[in-house]
PDB file of C-alpha atoms and ligand atoms in Angstrom:
ATOM      1  CA  MET A 934      11.960  10.935  -2.559  1.00  0.00           C
ATOM      2  CA  ARG A 935      10.456   8.277  -0.297  1.00  0.00           C
ATOM      3  CA  ILE A 936       6.665   8.059  -0.275  1.00  0.00           C
ATOM      4  CA  ILE A 937       4.043   5.867   1.382  1.00  0.00           C
ATOM      5  CA  LEU A 938       0.786   5.714  -0.571  1.00  0.00           C
ATOM      6  CA  MET A 939      -2.211   4.609   1.506  1.00  0.00           C
ATOM      7  CA  GLY A 940      -5.899   4.117   0.898  1.00  0.00           C
ATOM      8  CA  PRO A 941      -8.641   1.489   1.122  1.00  0.00           C
ATOM      9  CA  PRO A 942      -8.760  -1.373  -1.415  1.00  0.00           C
ATOM     10  CA  GLY A 943     -10.113  -0.163  -4.760  1.00  0.00           C
ATOM     11  CA  VAL A 944      -9.272   3.515  -4.341  1.00  0.00           C
ATOM     12  CA  GLY A 945      -6.834   3.370  -7.255  1.00  0.00           C
ATOM     13  CA  LYS A 946      -3.529   3.261  -5.374  1.00  0.00           C
ATOM     14  CA  GLY A 947      -1.840   1.035  -7.961  1.00  0.00           C
ATOM     15  CA  THR A 948      -2.706   3.285 -10.898  1.00  0.00           C
ATOM     16  CA  GLN A 949      -1.642   6.436  -9.072  1.00  0.00           C
ATOM     17  CA  ALA A 950       1.535   4.753  -7.846  1.00  0.00           C
ATOM     18  CA  LYS A 951       2.555   4.038 -11.447  1.00  0.00           C
ATOM     19  CA  ASN A 952       2.058   7.693 -12.459  1.00  0.00           C
ATOM     20  CA  ILE A 953       4.037   9.010  -9.504  1.00  0.00           C
ATOM     21  CA  VAL A 954       7.031   6.678  -9.826  1.00  0.00           C
ATOM     22  CA  LYS A 955       7.266   7.518 -13.527  1.00  0.00           C
ATOM     23  CA  LYS A 956       7.348  11.245 -12.755  1.00  0.00           C
ATOM     24  CA  TYR A 957      10.070  10.961 -10.084  1.00  0.00           C
ATOM     25  CA  GLY A 958      12.065   8.009 -11.449  1.00  0.00           C
ATOM     26  CA  ILE A 959      11.710   6.081  -8.187  1.00  0.00           C
ATOM     27  CA  VAL A 960      10.942   2.411  -7.531  1.00  0.00           C
ATOM     28  CA  HIS A 961       7.355   1.189  -7.126  1.00  0.00           C
ATOM     29  CA  LEU A 962       7.167  -1.353  -4.309  1.00  0.00           C
ATOM     30  CA  SER A 963       3.710  -2.924  -4.180  1.00  0.00           C
ATOM     31  CA  THR A 964       3.698  -5.601  -1.492  1.00  0.00           C
ATOM     32  CA  GLY A 965       0.569  -7.113  -3.093  1.00  0.00           C
ATOM     33  CA  ASP A 966       2.442  -7.487  -6.437  1.00  0.00           C
ATOM     34  CA  ILE A 967       5.569  -8.840  -4.729  1.00  0.00           C
ATOM     35  CA  LEU A 968       3.502 -11.386  -2.793  1.00  0.00           C
ATOM     36  CA  ARG A 969       1.531 -12.410  -5.902  1.00  0.00           C
ATOM     37  CA  ALA A 970       4.872 -13.041  -7.678  1.00  0.00           C
ATOM     38  CA  GLU A 971       5.995 -15.189  -4.730  1.00  0.00           C
ATOM     39  CA  VAL A 972       2.720 -17.147  -4.887  1.00  0.00           C
ATOM     40  CA  GLY A 973       3.142 -17.557  -8.655  1.00  0.00           C
ATOM     41  CA  GLY A 974       6.710 -18.792  -8.174  1.00  0.00           C
ATOM     42  CA  ASN A 975       5.594 -21.253  -5.488  1.00  0.00           C
ATOM     43  CA  THR A 976       8.331 -20.001  -3.155  1.00  0.00           C
ATOM     44  CA  GLU A 977       8.378 -20.719   0.581  1.00  0.00           C
ATOM     45  CA  LEU A 978       7.068 -17.211   1.270  1.00  0.00           C
ATOM     46  CA  GLY A 979       4.432 -17.549  -1.459  1.00  0.00           C
ATOM     47  CA  ILE A 980       3.136 -20.810  -0.035  1.00  0.00           C
ATOM     48  CA  LYS A 981       2.866 -19.247   3.441  1.00  0.00           C
ATOM     49  CA  ALA A 982       1.178 -16.085   2.123  1.00  0.00           C
ATOM     50  CA  LYS A 983      -1.388 -17.648  -0.216  1.00  0.00           C
ATOM     51  CA  THR A 984      -3.932 -18.814   2.363  1.00  0.00           C
ATOM     52  CA  PHE A 985      -4.079 -15.370   3.972  1.00  0.00           C
ATOM     53  CA  MET A 986      -4.338 -13.600   0.629  1.00  0.00           C
ATOM     54  CA  ASP A 987      -7.122 -15.840  -0.691  1.00  0.00           C
ATOM     55  CA  ALA A 988      -9.135 -15.177   2.471  1.00  0.00           C
ATOM     56  CA  GLY A 989      -8.652 -11.399   2.154  1.00  0.00           C
ATOM     57  CA  SER A 990      -6.789 -11.263   5.462  1.00  0.00           C
ATOM     58  CA  LEU A 991      -3.325  -9.882   6.110  1.00  0.00           C
ATOM     59  CA  VAL A 992      -0.146 -11.893   5.754  1.00  0.00           C
ATOM     60  CA  PRO A 993       1.644 -11.927   9.163  1.00  0.00           C
ATOM     61  CA  ASP A 994       3.683  -8.822  10.002  1.00  0.00           C
ATOM     62  CA  GLU A 995       6.999 -10.685  10.491  1.00  0.00           C
ATOM     63  CA  LEU A 996       6.867 -12.066   6.944  1.00  0.00           C
ATOM     64  CA  LEU A 997       6.219  -8.610   5.509  1.00  0.00           C
ATOM     65  CA  LEU A 998       8.901  -6.952   7.596  1.00  0.00           C
ATOM     66  CA  ASP A 999      11.549  -9.544   6.664  1.00  0.00           C
ATOM     67  CA  MET A1000      10.613  -9.271   3.020  1.00  0.00           C
ATOM     68  CA  MET A1001      10.695  -5.456   2.992  1.00  0.00           C
ATOM     69  CA  GLU A1002      13.876  -5.161   5.040  1.00  0.00           C
ATOM     70  CA  GLY A1003      15.644  -7.121   2.331  1.00  0.00           C
ATOM     71  CA  ARG A1004      13.946  -5.318  -0.530  1.00  0.00           C
ATOM     72  CA  LEU A1005      14.606  -1.778   0.740  1.00  0.00           C
ATOM     73  CA  GLN A1006      18.329  -2.489   0.942  1.00  0.00           C
ATOM     74  CA  GLN A1007      18.602  -3.288  -2.742  1.00  0.00           C
ATOM     75  CA  ASP A1008      20.467  -0.771  -4.885  1.00  0.00           C
ATOM     76  CA  ASP A1009      17.476   0.417  -6.911  1.00  0.00           C
ATOM     77  CA  CYS A1010      15.889   1.846  -3.730  1.00  0.00           C
ATOM     78  CA  LYS A1011      18.745   4.329  -3.224  1.00  0.00           C
ATOM     79  CA  LYS A1012      17.193   6.831  -5.637  1.00  0.00           C
ATOM     80  CA  GLY A1013      13.899   6.706  -3.723  1.00  0.00           C
ATOM     81  CA  TYR A1014      10.811   4.534  -3.589  1.00  0.00           C
ATOM     82  CA  LEU A1015       7.060   4.536  -3.301  1.00  0.00           C
ATOM     83  CA  LEU A1016       5.501   2.016  -0.918  1.00  0.00           C
ATOM     84  CA  ASP A1017       2.101   0.804  -2.135  1.00  0.00           C
ATOM     85  CA  GLY A1018       0.188  -1.430   0.296  1.00  0.00           C
ATOM     86  CA  PHE A1019       2.812  -1.334   3.037  1.00  0.00           C
ATOM     87  CA  PRO A1020       2.774  -0.688   5.956  1.00  0.00           C
ATOM     88  CA  ARG A1021      -0.698  -2.017   6.687  1.00  0.00           C
ATOM     89  CA  THR A1022      -0.635  -2.372  10.498  1.00  0.00           C
ATOM     90  CA  ILE A1023       0.865  -0.418  13.403  1.00  0.00           C
ATOM     91  CA  PRO A1024       3.530  -3.104  14.024  1.00  0.00           C
ATOM     92  CA  GLN A1025       4.507  -2.896  10.343  1.00  0.00           C
ATOM     93  CA  ALA A1026       4.775   0.908  10.573  1.00  0.00           C
ATOM     94  CA  GLU A1027       6.917   0.623  13.704  1.00  0.00           C
ATOM     95  CA  GLY A1028       9.059  -2.034  12.039  1.00  0.00           C
ATOM     96  CA  LEU A1029       9.443   0.155   8.963  1.00  0.00           C
ATOM     97  CA  GLU A1030      10.617   3.055  11.150  1.00  0.00           C
ATOM     98  CA  LYS A1031      13.351   0.838  12.569  1.00  0.00           C
ATOM     99  CA  ILE A1032      14.406  -0.385   9.120  1.00  0.00           C
ATOM    100  CA  VAL A1033      14.547   3.174   7.765  1.00  0.00           C
ATOM    101  CA  GLU A1034      16.540   4.382  10.772  1.00  0.00           C
ATOM    102  CA  LYS A1035      19.059   1.664  10.029  1.00  0.00           C
ATOM    103  CA  ILE A1036      19.352   1.956   6.261  1.00  0.00           C
ATOM    104  CA  GLY A1037      18.921   5.545   5.295  1.00  0.00           C
ATOM    105  CA  PRO A1038      16.898   8.656   4.645  1.00  0.00           C
ATOM    106  CA  LYS A1039      13.515   9.008   6.275  1.00  0.00           C
ATOM    107  CA  ILE A1040      10.107   8.773   4.615  1.00  0.00           C
ATOM    108  CA  ASP A1041       9.244  12.204   3.149  1.00  0.00           C
ATOM    109  CA  PHE A1042       5.492  11.945   2.583  1.00  0.00           C
ATOM    110  CA  VAL A1043       2.534   9.746   3.457  1.00  0.00           C
ATOM    111  CA  VAL A1044      -0.301  10.279   0.986  1.00  0.00           C
ATOM    112  CA  SER A1045      -3.699   8.856   1.913  1.00  0.00           C
ATOM    113  CA  LEU A1046      -6.289   8.571  -0.880  1.00  0.00           C
ATOM    114  CA  THR A1047      -9.818   8.853   0.466  1.00  0.00           C
ATOM    115  CA  ALA A1048     -13.125   7.600  -0.996  1.00  0.00           C
ATOM    116  CA  ASP A1049     -16.605   6.431  -0.119  1.00  0.00           C
ATOM    117  CA  GLU A1050     -16.730   2.738   0.872  1.00  0.00           C
ATOM    118  CA  ASP A1051     -19.793   1.713  -1.200  1.00  0.00           C
ATOM    119  CA  GLU A1052     -18.229   3.193  -4.324  1.00  0.00           C
ATOM    120  CA  LEU A1053     -15.061   1.169  -3.668  1.00  0.00           C
ATOM    121  CA  VAL A1054     -16.895  -2.147  -3.293  1.00  0.00           C
ATOM    122  CA  LYS A1055     -18.687  -1.482  -6.605  1.00  0.00           C
ATOM    123  CA  ARG A1056     -15.370  -0.768  -8.354  1.00  0.00           C
ATOM    124  CA  LEU A1057     -13.702  -3.871  -6.945  1.00  0.00           C
ATOM    125  CA  VAL A1058     -16.528  -6.195  -7.972  1.00  0.00           C
ATOM    126  CA  LEU A1059     -16.108  -4.819 -11.517  1.00  0.00           C
ATOM    127  CA  ARG A1060     -12.318  -5.246 -11.398  1.00  0.00           C
ATOM    128  CA  GLY A1061     -12.769  -8.848 -10.223  1.00  0.00           C
ATOM    129  CA  GLN A1062     -15.001  -9.602 -13.215  1.00  0.00           C
ATOM    130  CA  GLU A1063     -12.468  -8.057 -15.611  1.00  0.00           C
ATOM    131  CA  SER A1064      -9.167  -9.278 -14.189  1.00  0.00           C
ATOM    132  CA  GLY A1065     -10.021 -12.579 -12.586  1.00  0.00           C
ATOM    133  CA  ARG A1066      -7.951 -11.716  -9.496  1.00  0.00           C
ATOM    134  CA  SER A1067      -8.774 -14.503  -7.057  1.00  0.00           C
ATOM    135  CA  ASP A1068      -9.307 -12.085  -4.144  1.00  0.00           C
ATOM    136  CA  ASP A1069     -11.737  -9.788  -5.984  1.00  0.00           C
ATOM    137  CA  THR A1070     -14.967 -11.660  -5.174  1.00  0.00           C
ATOM    138  CA  GLU A1071     -17.625  -9.725  -3.237  1.00  0.00           C
ATOM    139  CA  GLU A1072     -17.151 -11.679  -0.007  1.00  0.00           C
ATOM    140  CA  VAL A1073     -13.369 -11.298   0.009  1.00  0.00           C
ATOM    141  CA  ILE A1074     -13.656  -7.632  -1.005  1.00  0.00           C
ATOM    142  CA  LYS A1075     -15.852  -6.910   2.028  1.00  0.00           C
ATOM    143  CA  GLU A1076     -13.359  -8.711   4.244  1.00  0.00           C
ATOM    144  CA  ARG A1077     -10.467  -6.654   2.784  1.00  0.00           C
ATOM    145  CA  GLN A1078     -12.409  -3.422   3.394  1.00  0.00           C
ATOM    146  CA  GLN A1079     -13.024  -4.413   7.016  1.00  0.00           C
ATOM    147  CA  VAL A1080      -9.376  -5.311   7.501  1.00  0.00           C
ATOM    148  CA  TYR A1081      -8.427  -1.882   6.145  1.00  0.00           C
ATOM    149  CA  TRP A1082     -10.696   0.066   8.493  1.00  0.00           C
ATOM    150  CA  LYS A1083      -9.771  -2.006  11.504  1.00  0.00           C
ATOM    151  CA  LEU A1084      -6.023  -2.556  11.102  1.00  0.00           C
ATOM    152  CA  THR A1085      -4.736  -0.045   8.552  1.00  0.00           C
ATOM    153  CA  ALA A1086      -6.789   3.109   9.184  1.00  0.00           C
ATOM    154  CA  PRO A1087      -5.099   3.582  12.632  1.00  0.00           C
ATOM    155  CA  LEU A1088      -1.932   4.367  10.663  1.00  0.00           C
ATOM    156  CA  LEU A1089      -3.500   7.669   9.633  1.00  0.00           C
ATOM    157  CA  ASP A1090      -3.165   8.870  13.240  1.00  0.00           C
ATOM    158  CA  PHE A1091       0.285   7.351  13.521  1.00  0.00           C
ATOM    159  CA  TYR A1092       1.554   9.392  10.557  1.00  0.00           C
ATOM    160  CA  GLN A1093      -0.469  12.474  11.482  1.00  0.00           C
ATOM    161  CA  GLN A1094       1.402  12.530  14.794  1.00  0.00           C
ATOM    162  CA  ARG A1095       4.660  12.452  12.846  1.00  0.00           C
ATOM    163  CA  ASN A1096       3.487  15.322  10.614  1.00  0.00           C
ATOM    164  CA  LEU A1097       3.854  13.217   7.486  1.00  0.00           C
ATOM    165  CA  LEU A1098       0.207  12.674   6.545  1.00  0.00           C
ATOM    166  CA  HIS A1099      -1.446  14.318   3.522  1.00  0.00           C
ATOM    167  CA  GLU A1100      -5.026  13.362   2.660  1.00  0.00           C
ATOM    168  CA  VAL A1101      -6.010  13.518  -1.000  1.00  0.00           C
ATOM    169  CA  ASP A1102      -9.533  13.138  -2.413  1.00  0.00           C
ATOM    170  CA  GLY A1103      -9.459   9.855  -4.369  1.00  0.00           C
ATOM    171  CA  LEU A1104     -12.659  10.458  -6.340  1.00  0.00           C
ATOM    172  CA  GLY A1105     -12.311  11.947  -9.810  1.00  0.00           C
ATOM    173  CA  THR A1106     -10.558  11.088 -13.063  1.00  0.00           C
ATOM    174  CA  ILE A1107      -7.135   9.417 -12.953  1.00  0.00           C
ATOM    175  CA  PRO A1108      -5.264  12.564 -14.172  1.00  0.00           C
ATOM    176  CA  GLU A1109      -7.168  14.769 -11.689  1.00  0.00           C
ATOM    177  CA  ILE A1110      -6.114  12.584  -8.801  1.00  0.00           C
ATOM    178  CA  THR A1111      -2.507  12.372 -10.051  1.00  0.00           C
ATOM    179  CA  ASP A1112      -2.410  16.197 -10.156  1.00  0.00           C
ATOM    180  CA  ARG A1113      -3.713  16.416  -6.589  1.00  0.00           C
ATOM    181  CA  ILE A1114      -0.996  14.036  -5.402  1.00  0.00           C
ATOM    182  CA  LEU A1115       1.742  15.862  -7.318  1.00  0.00           C
ATOM    183  CA  ASN A1116       0.591  19.143  -5.726  1.00  0.00           C
ATOM    184  CA  VAL A1117       1.235  17.626  -2.319  1.00  0.00           C
ATOM    185  CA  LEU A1118       4.669  16.299  -3.293  1.00  0.00           C
ATOM    186  CA  GLU A1119       5.842  19.547  -4.910  1.00  0.00           C
TER     187      GLU A1119
HETATM  188  P1  AMP W 525      -3.035  -5.638  -2.450  1.00  0.00           P
HETATM  189  O1  AMP W 525      -2.691  -5.974  -3.862  1.00  0.00           O
HETATM  190  O2  AMP W 525      -2.194  -4.533  -1.896  1.00  0.00           O
HETATM  191  O3  AMP W 525      -4.500  -5.418  -2.242  1.00  0.00           O
HETATM  192  O4  AMP W 525      -2.652  -6.925  -1.579  1.00  0.00           O
HETATM  193  C1  AMP W 525      -3.272  -8.181  -1.807  1.00  0.00           C
HETATM  194  C2  AMP W 525      -3.140  -9.057  -0.557  1.00  0.00           C
HETATM  195  O5  AMP W 525      -1.756  -9.261  -0.250  1.00  0.00           O
HETATM  196  C3  AMP W 525      -3.740  -8.464   0.711  1.00  0.00           C
HETATM  197  O6  AMP W 525      -5.124  -8.704   0.810  1.00  0.00           O
HETATM  198  C4  AMP W 525      -2.948  -9.210   1.775  1.00  0.00           C
HETATM  199  O7  AMP W 525      -3.399 -10.533   1.937  1.00  0.00           O
HETATM  200  C5  AMP W 525      -1.569  -9.276   1.154  1.00  0.00           C
HETATM  201  N1  AMP W 525      -0.742  -8.088   1.538  1.00  0.00           N
HETATM  202  C6  AMP W 525      -0.255  -7.109   0.718  1.00  0.00           C
HETATM  203  N2  AMP W 525       0.438  -6.200   1.417  1.00  0.00           N
HETATM  204  C7  AMP W 525       0.386  -6.591   2.710  1.00  0.00           C
HETATM  205  C8  AMP W 525       0.882  -6.073   3.931  1.00  0.00           C
HETATM  206  N3  AMP W 525       1.577  -4.918   3.968  1.00  0.00           N
HETATM  207  N4  AMP W 525       0.623  -6.762   5.068  1.00  0.00           N
HETATM  208  C9  AMP W 525      -0.052  -7.915   5.073  1.00  0.00           C
HETATM  209  N5  AMP W 525      -0.573  -8.450   3.965  1.00  0.00           N
HETATM  210  C10 AMP W 525      -0.360  -7.812   2.783  1.00  0.00           C
END
């Protein structure tokens, strides 16, 4: 099973991703987590990515596409994967299509979690206070929301046209939302 999980920052993608990959025994590929590890390791990619991440803007498409082309060819992805936070722009989605054409089975489902924007900002401010994530301050959160609506939301149409899109209500308890997603996948 190959899944793309989409949704605005704060909708709970990461938590839901963990539940889904556990259920299907597939790999969880969060580009945010991968990039944070690169930043932590002070790698060439991490150094390039950090400025964009701290500002709440997107890391350039070419960097993401190179990184994911390599990652998706690793052995653990053969049994399936869930993409969390990628693709985030139309060029990334087009690039992903090319990669997938080259390396193997197509994406089966795109799940988009939906929620009210004000509620999301409230949740993220709280998460920032609890976790200390450097990009969870109110100003950066607002920037990340705007980036989502401007650059990432057009992907909903892109995947709708390919008959892959499933919208799932992202408000409710964690198990409720997991059940809604599993209903789509089953
Ligand atoms: P996330 O944890 O998914 O919210 O990602 C944190 C930050 O990493 C984002 O605000 C971006 O700066 C960067 N990032 C993660 N995934 C992508 C992507 N697909 N394209 C560009 N930047 C990304």
